[in-house]
Short mmCIF file of C-alpha atoms in Angstrom, two decimals:
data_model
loop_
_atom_site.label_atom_id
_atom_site.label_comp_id
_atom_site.label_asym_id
_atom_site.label_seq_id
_atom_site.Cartn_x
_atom_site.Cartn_y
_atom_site.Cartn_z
CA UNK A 1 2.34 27.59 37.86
CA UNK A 2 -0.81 26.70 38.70
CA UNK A 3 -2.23 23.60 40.48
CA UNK A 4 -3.34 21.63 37.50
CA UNK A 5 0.01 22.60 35.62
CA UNK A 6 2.34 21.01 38.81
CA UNK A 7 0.11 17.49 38.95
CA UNK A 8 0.33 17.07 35.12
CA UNK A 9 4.74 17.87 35.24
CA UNK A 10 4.44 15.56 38.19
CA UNK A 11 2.69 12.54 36.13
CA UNK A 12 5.24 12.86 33.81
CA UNK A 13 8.02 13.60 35.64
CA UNK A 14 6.64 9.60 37.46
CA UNK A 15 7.00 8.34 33.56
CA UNK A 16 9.92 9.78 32.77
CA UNK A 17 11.59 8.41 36.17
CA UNK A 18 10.02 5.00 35.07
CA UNK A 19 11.64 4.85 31.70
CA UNK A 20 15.29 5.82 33.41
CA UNK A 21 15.23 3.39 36.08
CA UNK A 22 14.17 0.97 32.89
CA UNK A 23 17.63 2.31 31.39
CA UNK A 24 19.78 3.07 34.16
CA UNK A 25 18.96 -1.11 34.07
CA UNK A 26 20.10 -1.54 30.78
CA UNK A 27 23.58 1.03 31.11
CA UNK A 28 24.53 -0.98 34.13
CA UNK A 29 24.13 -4.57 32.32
CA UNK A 30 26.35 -3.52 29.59
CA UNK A 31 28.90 -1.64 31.74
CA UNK A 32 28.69 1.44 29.72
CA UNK A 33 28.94 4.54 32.04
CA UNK A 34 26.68 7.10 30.99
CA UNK A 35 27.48 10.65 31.97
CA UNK A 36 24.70 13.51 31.57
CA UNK A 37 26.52 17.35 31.20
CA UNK A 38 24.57 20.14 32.19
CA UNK A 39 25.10 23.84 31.62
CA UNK A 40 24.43 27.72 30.61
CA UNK A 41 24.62 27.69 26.60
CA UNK A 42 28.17 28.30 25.11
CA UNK A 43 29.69 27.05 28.72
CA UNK A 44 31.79 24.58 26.80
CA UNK A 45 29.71 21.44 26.62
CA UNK A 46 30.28 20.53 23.11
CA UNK A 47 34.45 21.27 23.14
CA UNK A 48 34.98 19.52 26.44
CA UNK A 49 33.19 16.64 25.37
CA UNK A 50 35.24 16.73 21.94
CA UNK A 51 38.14 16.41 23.65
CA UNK A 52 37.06 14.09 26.03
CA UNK A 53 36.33 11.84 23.22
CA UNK A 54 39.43 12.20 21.50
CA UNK A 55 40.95 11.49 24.31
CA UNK A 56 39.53 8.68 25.42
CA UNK A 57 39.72 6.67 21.93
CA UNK A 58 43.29 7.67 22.01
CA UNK A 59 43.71 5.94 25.33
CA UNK A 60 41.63 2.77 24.22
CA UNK A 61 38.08 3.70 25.49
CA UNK A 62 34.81 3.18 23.43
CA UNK A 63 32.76 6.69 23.71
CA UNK A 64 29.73 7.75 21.95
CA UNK A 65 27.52 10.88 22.52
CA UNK A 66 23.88 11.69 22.31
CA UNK A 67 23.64 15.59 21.79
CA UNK A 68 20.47 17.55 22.79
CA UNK A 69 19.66 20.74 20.62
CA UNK A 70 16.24 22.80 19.93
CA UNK A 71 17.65 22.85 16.59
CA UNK A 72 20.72 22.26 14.25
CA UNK A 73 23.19 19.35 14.42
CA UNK A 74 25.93 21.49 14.54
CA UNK A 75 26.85 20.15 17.81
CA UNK A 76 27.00 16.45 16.46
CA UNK A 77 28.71 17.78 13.17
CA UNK A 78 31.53 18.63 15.48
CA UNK A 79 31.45 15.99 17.93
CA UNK A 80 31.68 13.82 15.15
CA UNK A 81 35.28 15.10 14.54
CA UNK A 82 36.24 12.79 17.21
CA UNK A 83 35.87 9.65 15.04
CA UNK A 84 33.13 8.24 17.82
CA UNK A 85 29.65 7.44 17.05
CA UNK A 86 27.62 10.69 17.92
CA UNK A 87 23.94 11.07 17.28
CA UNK A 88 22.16 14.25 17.48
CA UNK A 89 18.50 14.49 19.14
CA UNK A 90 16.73 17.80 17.86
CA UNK A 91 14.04 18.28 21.02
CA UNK A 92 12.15 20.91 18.79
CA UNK A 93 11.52 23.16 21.10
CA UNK A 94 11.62 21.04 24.39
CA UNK A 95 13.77 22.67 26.99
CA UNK A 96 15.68 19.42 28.39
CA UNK A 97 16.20 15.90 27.21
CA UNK A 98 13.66 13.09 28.61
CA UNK A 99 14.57 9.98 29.28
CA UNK A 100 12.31 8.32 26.02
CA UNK A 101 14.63 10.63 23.48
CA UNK A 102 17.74 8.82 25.35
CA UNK A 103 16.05 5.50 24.32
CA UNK A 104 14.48 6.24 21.30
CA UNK A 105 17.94 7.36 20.05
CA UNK A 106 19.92 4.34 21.71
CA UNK A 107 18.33 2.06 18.70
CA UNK A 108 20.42 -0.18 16.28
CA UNK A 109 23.88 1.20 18.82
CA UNK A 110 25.26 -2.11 20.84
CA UNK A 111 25.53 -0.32 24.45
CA UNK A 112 27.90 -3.84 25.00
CA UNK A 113 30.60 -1.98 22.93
CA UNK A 114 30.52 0.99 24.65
CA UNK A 115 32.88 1.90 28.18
CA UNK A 116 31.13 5.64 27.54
CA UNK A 117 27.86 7.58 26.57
CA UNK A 118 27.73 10.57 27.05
CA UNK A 119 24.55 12.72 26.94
CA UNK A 120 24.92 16.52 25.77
CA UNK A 121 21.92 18.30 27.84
CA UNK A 122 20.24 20.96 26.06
CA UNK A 123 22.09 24.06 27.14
CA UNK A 124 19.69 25.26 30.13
CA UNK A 125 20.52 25.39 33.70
CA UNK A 126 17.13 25.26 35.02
CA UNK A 127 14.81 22.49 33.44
CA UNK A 128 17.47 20.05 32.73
CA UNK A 129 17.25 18.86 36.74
CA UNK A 130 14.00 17.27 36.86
CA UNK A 131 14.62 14.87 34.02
CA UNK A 132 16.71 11.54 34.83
CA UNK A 133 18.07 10.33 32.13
CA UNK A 134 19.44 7.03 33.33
CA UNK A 135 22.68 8.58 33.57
CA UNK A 136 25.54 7.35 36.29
CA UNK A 137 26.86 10.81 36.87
CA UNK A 138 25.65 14.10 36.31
CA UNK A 139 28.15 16.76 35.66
CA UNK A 140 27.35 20.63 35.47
CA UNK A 141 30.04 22.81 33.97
CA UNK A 142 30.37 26.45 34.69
CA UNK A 143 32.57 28.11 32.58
CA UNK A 144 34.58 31.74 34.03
CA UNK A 145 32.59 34.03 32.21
CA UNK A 146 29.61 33.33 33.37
CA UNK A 147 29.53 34.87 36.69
CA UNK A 148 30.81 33.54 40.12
CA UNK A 149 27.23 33.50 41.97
CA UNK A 150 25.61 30.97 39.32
CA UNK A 151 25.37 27.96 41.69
CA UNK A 152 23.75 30.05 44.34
CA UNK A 153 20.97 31.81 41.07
CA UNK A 154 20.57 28.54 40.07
CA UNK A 155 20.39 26.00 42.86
CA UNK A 156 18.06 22.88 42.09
CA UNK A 157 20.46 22.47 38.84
CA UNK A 158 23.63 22.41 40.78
CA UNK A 159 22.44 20.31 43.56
CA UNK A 160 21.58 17.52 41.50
CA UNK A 161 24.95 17.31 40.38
CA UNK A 162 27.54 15.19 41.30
CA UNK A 163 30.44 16.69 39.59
CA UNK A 164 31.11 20.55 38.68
CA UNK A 165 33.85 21.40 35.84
CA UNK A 166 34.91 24.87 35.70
CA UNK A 167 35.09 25.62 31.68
CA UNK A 168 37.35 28.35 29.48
CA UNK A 169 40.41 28.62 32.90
CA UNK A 170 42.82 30.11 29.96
CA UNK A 171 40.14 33.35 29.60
CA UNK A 172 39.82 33.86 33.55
CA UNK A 173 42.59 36.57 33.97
CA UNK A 174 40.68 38.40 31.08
CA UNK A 175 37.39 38.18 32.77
CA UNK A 176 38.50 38.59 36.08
CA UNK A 177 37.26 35.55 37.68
CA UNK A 178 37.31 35.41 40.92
CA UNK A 179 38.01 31.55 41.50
CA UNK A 180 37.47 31.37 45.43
CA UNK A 181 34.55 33.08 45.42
CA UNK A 182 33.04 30.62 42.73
CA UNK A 183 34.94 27.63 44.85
CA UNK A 184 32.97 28.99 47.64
CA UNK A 185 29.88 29.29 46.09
CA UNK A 186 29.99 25.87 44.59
CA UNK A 187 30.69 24.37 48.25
CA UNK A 188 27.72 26.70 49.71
CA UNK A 189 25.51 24.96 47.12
CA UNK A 190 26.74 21.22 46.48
CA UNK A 191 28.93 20.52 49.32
CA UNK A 192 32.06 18.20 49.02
CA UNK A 193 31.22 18.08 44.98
CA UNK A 194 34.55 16.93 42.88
CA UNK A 195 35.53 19.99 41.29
CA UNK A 196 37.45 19.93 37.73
CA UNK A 197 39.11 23.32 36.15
CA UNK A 198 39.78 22.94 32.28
CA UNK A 199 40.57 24.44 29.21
CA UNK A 200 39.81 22.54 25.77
CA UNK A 201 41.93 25.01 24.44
CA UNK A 202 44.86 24.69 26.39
CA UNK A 203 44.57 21.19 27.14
CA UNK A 204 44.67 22.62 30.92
CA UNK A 205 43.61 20.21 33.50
CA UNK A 206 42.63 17.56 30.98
CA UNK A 207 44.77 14.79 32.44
CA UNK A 208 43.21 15.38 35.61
CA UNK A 209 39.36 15.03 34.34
CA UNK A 210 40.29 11.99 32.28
CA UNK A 211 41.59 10.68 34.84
CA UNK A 212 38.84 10.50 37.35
CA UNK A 213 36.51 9.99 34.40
CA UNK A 214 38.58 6.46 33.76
CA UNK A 215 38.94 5.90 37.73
CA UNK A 216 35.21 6.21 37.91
CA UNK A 217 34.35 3.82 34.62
CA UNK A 218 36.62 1.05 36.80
CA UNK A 219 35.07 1.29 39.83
CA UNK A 220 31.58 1.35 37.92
CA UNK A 221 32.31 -2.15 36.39
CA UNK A 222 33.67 -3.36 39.71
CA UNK A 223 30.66 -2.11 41.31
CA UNK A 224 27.94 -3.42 39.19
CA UNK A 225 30.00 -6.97 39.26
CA UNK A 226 29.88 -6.83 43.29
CA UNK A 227 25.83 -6.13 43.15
CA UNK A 228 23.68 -9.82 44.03
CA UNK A 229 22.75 -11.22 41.17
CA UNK B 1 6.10 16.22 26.01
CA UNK B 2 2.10 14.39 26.15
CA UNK B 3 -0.52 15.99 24.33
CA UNK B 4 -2.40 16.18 27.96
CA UNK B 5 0.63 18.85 28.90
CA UNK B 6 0.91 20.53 25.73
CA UNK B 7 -2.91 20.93 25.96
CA UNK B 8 -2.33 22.50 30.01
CA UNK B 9 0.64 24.47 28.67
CA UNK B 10 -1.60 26.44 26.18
CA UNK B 11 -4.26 27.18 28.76
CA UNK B 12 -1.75 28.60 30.86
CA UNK B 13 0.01 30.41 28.11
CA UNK B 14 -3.42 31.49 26.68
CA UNK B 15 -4.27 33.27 30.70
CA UNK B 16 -1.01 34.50 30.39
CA UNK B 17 -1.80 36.21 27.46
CA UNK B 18 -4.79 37.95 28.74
CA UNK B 19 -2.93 39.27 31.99
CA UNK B 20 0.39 40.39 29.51
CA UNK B 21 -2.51 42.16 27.17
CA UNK B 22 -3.85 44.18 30.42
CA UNK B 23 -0.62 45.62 31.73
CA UNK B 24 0.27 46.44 28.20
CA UNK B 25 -2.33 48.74 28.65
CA UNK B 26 -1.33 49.96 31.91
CA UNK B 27 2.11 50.58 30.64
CA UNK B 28 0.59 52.74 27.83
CA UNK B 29 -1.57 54.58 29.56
CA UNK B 30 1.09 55.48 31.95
CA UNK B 31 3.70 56.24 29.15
CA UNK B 32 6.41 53.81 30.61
CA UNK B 33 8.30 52.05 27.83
CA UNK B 34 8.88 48.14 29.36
CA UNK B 35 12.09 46.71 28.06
CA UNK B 36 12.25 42.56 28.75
CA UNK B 37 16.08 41.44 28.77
CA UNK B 38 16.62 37.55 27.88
CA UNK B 39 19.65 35.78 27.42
CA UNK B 40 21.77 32.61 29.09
CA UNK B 41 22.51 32.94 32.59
CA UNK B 42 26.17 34.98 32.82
CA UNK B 43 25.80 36.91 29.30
CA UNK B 44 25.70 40.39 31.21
CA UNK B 45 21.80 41.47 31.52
CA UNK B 46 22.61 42.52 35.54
CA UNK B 47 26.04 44.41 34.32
CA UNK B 48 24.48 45.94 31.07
CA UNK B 49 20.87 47.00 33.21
CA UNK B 50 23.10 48.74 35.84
CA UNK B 51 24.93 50.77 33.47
CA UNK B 52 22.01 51.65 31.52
CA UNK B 53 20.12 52.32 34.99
CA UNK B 54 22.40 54.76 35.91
CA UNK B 55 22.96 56.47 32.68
CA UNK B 56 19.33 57.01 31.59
CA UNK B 57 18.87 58.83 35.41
CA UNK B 58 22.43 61.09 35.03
CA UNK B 59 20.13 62.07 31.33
CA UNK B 60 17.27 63.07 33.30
CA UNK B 61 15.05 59.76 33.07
CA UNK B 62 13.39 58.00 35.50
CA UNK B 63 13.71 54.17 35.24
CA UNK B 64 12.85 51.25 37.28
CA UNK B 65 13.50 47.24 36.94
CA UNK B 66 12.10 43.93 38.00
CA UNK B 67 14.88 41.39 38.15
CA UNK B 68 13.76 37.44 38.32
CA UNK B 69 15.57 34.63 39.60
CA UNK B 70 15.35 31.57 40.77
CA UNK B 71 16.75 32.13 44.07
CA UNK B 72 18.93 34.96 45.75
CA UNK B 73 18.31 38.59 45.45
CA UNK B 74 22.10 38.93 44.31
CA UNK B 75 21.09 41.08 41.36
CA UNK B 76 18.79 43.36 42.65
CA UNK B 77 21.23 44.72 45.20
CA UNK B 78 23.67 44.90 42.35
CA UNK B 79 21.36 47.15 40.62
CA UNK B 80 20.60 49.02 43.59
CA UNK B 81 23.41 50.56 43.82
CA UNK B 82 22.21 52.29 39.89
CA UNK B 83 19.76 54.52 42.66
CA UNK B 84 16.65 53.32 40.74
CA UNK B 85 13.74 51.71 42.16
CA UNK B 86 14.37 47.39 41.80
CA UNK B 87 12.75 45.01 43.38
CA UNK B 88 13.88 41.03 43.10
CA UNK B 89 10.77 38.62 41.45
CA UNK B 90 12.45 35.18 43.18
CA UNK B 91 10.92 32.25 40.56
CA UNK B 92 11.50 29.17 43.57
CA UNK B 93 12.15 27.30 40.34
CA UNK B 94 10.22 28.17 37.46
CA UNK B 95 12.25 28.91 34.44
CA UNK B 96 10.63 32.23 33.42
CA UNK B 97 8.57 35.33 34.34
CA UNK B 98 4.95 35.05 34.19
CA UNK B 99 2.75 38.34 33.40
CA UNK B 100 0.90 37.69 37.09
CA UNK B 101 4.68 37.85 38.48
CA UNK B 102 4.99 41.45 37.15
CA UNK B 103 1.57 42.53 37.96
CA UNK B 104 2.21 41.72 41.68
CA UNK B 105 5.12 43.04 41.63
CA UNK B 106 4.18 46.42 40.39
CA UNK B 107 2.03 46.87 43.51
CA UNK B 108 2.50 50.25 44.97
CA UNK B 109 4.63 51.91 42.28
CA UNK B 110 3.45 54.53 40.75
CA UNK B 111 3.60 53.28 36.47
CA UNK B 112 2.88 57.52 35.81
CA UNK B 113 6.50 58.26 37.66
CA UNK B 114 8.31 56.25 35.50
CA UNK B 115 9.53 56.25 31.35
CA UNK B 116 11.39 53.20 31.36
CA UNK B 117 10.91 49.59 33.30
CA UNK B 118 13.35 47.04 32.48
CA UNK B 119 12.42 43.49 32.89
CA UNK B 120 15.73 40.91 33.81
CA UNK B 121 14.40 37.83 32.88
CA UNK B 122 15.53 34.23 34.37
CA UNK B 123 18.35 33.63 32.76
CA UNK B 124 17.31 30.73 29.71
CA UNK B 125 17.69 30.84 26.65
CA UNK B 126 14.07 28.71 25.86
CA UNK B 127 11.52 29.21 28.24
CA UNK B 128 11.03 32.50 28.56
CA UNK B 129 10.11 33.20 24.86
CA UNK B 130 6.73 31.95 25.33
CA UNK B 131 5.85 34.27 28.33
CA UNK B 132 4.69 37.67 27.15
CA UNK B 133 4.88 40.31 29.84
CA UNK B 134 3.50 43.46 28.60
CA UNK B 135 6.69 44.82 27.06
CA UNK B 136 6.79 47.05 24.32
CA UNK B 137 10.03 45.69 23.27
CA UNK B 138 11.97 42.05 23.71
CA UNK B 139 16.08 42.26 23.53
CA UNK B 140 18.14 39.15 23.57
CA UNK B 141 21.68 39.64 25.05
CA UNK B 142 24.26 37.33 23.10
CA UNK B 143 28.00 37.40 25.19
CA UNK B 144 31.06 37.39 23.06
CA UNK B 145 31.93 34.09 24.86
CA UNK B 146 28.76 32.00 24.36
CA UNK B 147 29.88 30.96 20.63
CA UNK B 148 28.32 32.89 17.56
CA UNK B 149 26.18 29.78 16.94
CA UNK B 150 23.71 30.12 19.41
CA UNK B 151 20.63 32.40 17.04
CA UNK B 152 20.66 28.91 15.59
CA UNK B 153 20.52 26.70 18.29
CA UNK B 154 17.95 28.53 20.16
CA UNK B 155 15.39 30.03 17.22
CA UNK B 156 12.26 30.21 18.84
CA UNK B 157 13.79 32.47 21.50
CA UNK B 158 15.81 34.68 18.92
CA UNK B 159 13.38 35.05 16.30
CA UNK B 160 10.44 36.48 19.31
CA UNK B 161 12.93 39.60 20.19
CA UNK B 162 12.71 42.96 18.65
CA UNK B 163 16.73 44.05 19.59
CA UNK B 164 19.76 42.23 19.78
CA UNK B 165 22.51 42.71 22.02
CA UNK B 166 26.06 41.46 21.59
CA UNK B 167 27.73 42.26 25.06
CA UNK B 168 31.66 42.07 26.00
CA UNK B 169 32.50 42.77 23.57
CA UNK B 170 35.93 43.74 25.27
CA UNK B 171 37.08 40.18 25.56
CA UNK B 172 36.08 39.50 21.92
CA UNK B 173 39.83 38.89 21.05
CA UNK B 174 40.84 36.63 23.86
CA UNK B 175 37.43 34.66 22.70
CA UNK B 176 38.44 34.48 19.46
CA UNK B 177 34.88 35.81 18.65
CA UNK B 178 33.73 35.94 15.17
CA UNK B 179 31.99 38.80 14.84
CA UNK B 180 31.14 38.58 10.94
CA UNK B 181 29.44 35.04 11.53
CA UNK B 182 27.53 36.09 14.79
CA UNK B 183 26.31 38.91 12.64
CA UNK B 184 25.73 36.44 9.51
CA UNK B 185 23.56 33.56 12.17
CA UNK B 186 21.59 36.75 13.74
CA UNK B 187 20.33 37.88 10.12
CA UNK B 188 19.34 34.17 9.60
CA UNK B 189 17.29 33.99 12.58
CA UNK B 190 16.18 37.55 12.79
CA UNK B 191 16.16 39.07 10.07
CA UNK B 192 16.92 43.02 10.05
CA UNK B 193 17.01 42.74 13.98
CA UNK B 194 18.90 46.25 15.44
CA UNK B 195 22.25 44.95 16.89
CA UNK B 196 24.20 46.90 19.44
CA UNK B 197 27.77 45.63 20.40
CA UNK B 198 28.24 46.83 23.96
CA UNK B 199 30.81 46.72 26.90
CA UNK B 200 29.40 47.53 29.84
CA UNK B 201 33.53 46.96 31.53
CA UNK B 202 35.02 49.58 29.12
CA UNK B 203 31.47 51.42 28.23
CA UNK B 204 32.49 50.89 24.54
CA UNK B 205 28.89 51.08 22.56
CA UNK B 206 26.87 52.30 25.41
CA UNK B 207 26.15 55.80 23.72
CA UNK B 208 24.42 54.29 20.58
CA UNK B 209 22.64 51.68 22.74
CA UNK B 210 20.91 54.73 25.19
CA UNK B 211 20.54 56.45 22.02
CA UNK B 212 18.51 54.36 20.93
CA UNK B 213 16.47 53.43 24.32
CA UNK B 214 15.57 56.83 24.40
CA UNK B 215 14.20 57.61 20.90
CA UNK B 216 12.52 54.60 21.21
CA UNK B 217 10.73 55.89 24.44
CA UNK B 218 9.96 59.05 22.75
CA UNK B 219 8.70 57.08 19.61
CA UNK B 220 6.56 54.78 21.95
CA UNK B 221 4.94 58.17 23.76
CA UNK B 222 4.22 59.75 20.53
CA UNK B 223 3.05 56.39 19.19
CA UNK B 224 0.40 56.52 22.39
CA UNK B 225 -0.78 60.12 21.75
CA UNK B 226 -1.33 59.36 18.42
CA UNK B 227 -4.10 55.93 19.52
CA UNK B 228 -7.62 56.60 18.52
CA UNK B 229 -9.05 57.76 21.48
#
């Protein structure tokens, strides 16, 4: 890149930050925990976060999901399955969500109804880390087929996050996965990270991640209630 | 994105263009057929490049590769052990190869030794689509795994590449891959693409796909001799 390239990312990269400290504002107010997933295409994104929606409205929650794509809303089409209120943001061409499609898209929804949003990255594991999107946690999922070493190919992604779900568990006898080298690797690279294994196939190591997801909602509300007013 | 970056972004692209269009002619005067392998990180361009490394030398050719990543040289020492010449391009965070990456790169090989250079892209589906290196010929690796829905959900990458690859395709069962509507979403996006279906674990489809490499190659020698002068 050159010189001229890097100032004008940085300028707005500053805007962008602006506009998702304006929003991480407006999450917090209405106690709506917004969770940002990050990963390779066809890691699992979309059926994780179907059944985390299900899930969740089955349990009494209030989720909704914002769904980045260069194209198609087949992602929201099946998102949409869950019965929450999903809208899709087509970033026509863009390789990662910015924090203005996040609010542009928020319009008309009452974020006071919400205990959820979840935001759907664009399927990309390097751009994605430079854009905040307002979000309260940031979770990158890594699914067995993808290769063991991707935290250390792929480093500014996976240090940003603050939560790592390992995607597809049922397939990793068929692909061999070695699971403590890609523990390892994940520890080299985000130390002490929470670490999730599931399969939205199997339902394996769903009540865990719902769980924690619920457990972290509570002590979101109880933490923005402690903050001076 | 601002017009003021869109506006940088061309000039960029636009010098890129210029540099791509001068090693093109390098790697025609040489006779060296460049190959430039995209897909999403963990769809098999390291696994599939060794295989074909090694198999094109036990035929009697002499191939080479440039391998970018972000960070680690993990894959170059992986295709090391293929016995051809590799060196590692480390990105320190861009998302794609940039022509002036190869053309440093290339320093002190000999472009008149070799017939084929394969290019391992950063693994991203978007980015790299808008880089031209010099290649003669683009192919996009699609993994059984990644969900036959992805020609649609990442067009401006699938409709640039001249081959299509659909790799592991020995787990295609425990997937649940469907093979017709992968096939179905490729003609869509690029239309009359060639598609090889390759394993590199069981070697299943390797023979048509360095068939093929090496007719091309022949094709793209002939095509030189037969320039205007």
């Amino acid at each position: 890149m050159t010189a001229r390239f890097v100032e004008v990312h940085r300028n707005i990269l500053s805007k962008n930050d602006q506009m998702a400290a304006a929003l991480r504002g407006r999450f917090q107010t209405a106690g709506v925990l917004v969770v940002n997933l990050l990963s390779s295409p066809g890691s699992g994104k979309t059926a994780l976060l179907e059944i985390t929606l299900t899930r969740l409205a089955a349990a009494g929650y209030r989720g909704a999901a914002l769904v980045g794509d260069l194209a198609t809303d087949n992602d929201a089409q099946r998102l949409a399955r869950s019965g929450a209120p999903v809208r899709q943001i087509v970033t026509a061409g863009v390789c990662h969500l910015e924090a203005d499609m996040i609010e542009r898209h928020l319009d008309g929804w009452d974020l006071n109804a919400l205990d959820f949003l979840f935001i759907e990255n664009v399927g990309n594991l390097v751009c994605p880390s430079n854009y905040d999107l307002g979000e309260a946690m940031r979770v990158v999922l890594l699914s067995v087929t993808e290769g063991e070493d991707k935290p250390l190919k792929y480093p500014p992604l996976f240090s940003t996050a603050n939560v790592a779900v390992i995607t597809k568990i049922d397939i990793a006898p068929a692909v061999e996965f070695d699971r403590a080298l890609a523990l390892a690797n994940l520890a080299a690279v985000c130390p002490a990270i929470p670490i999730f294994e599931t399969s939205a196939r199997t339902g394996q190591g769903l009540d865990t991640w719902l769980g924690f997801l619920q457990e972290q909602r509570a002590a979101f509300v109880a933490g923005i209630k402690a903050l001076p007013a």
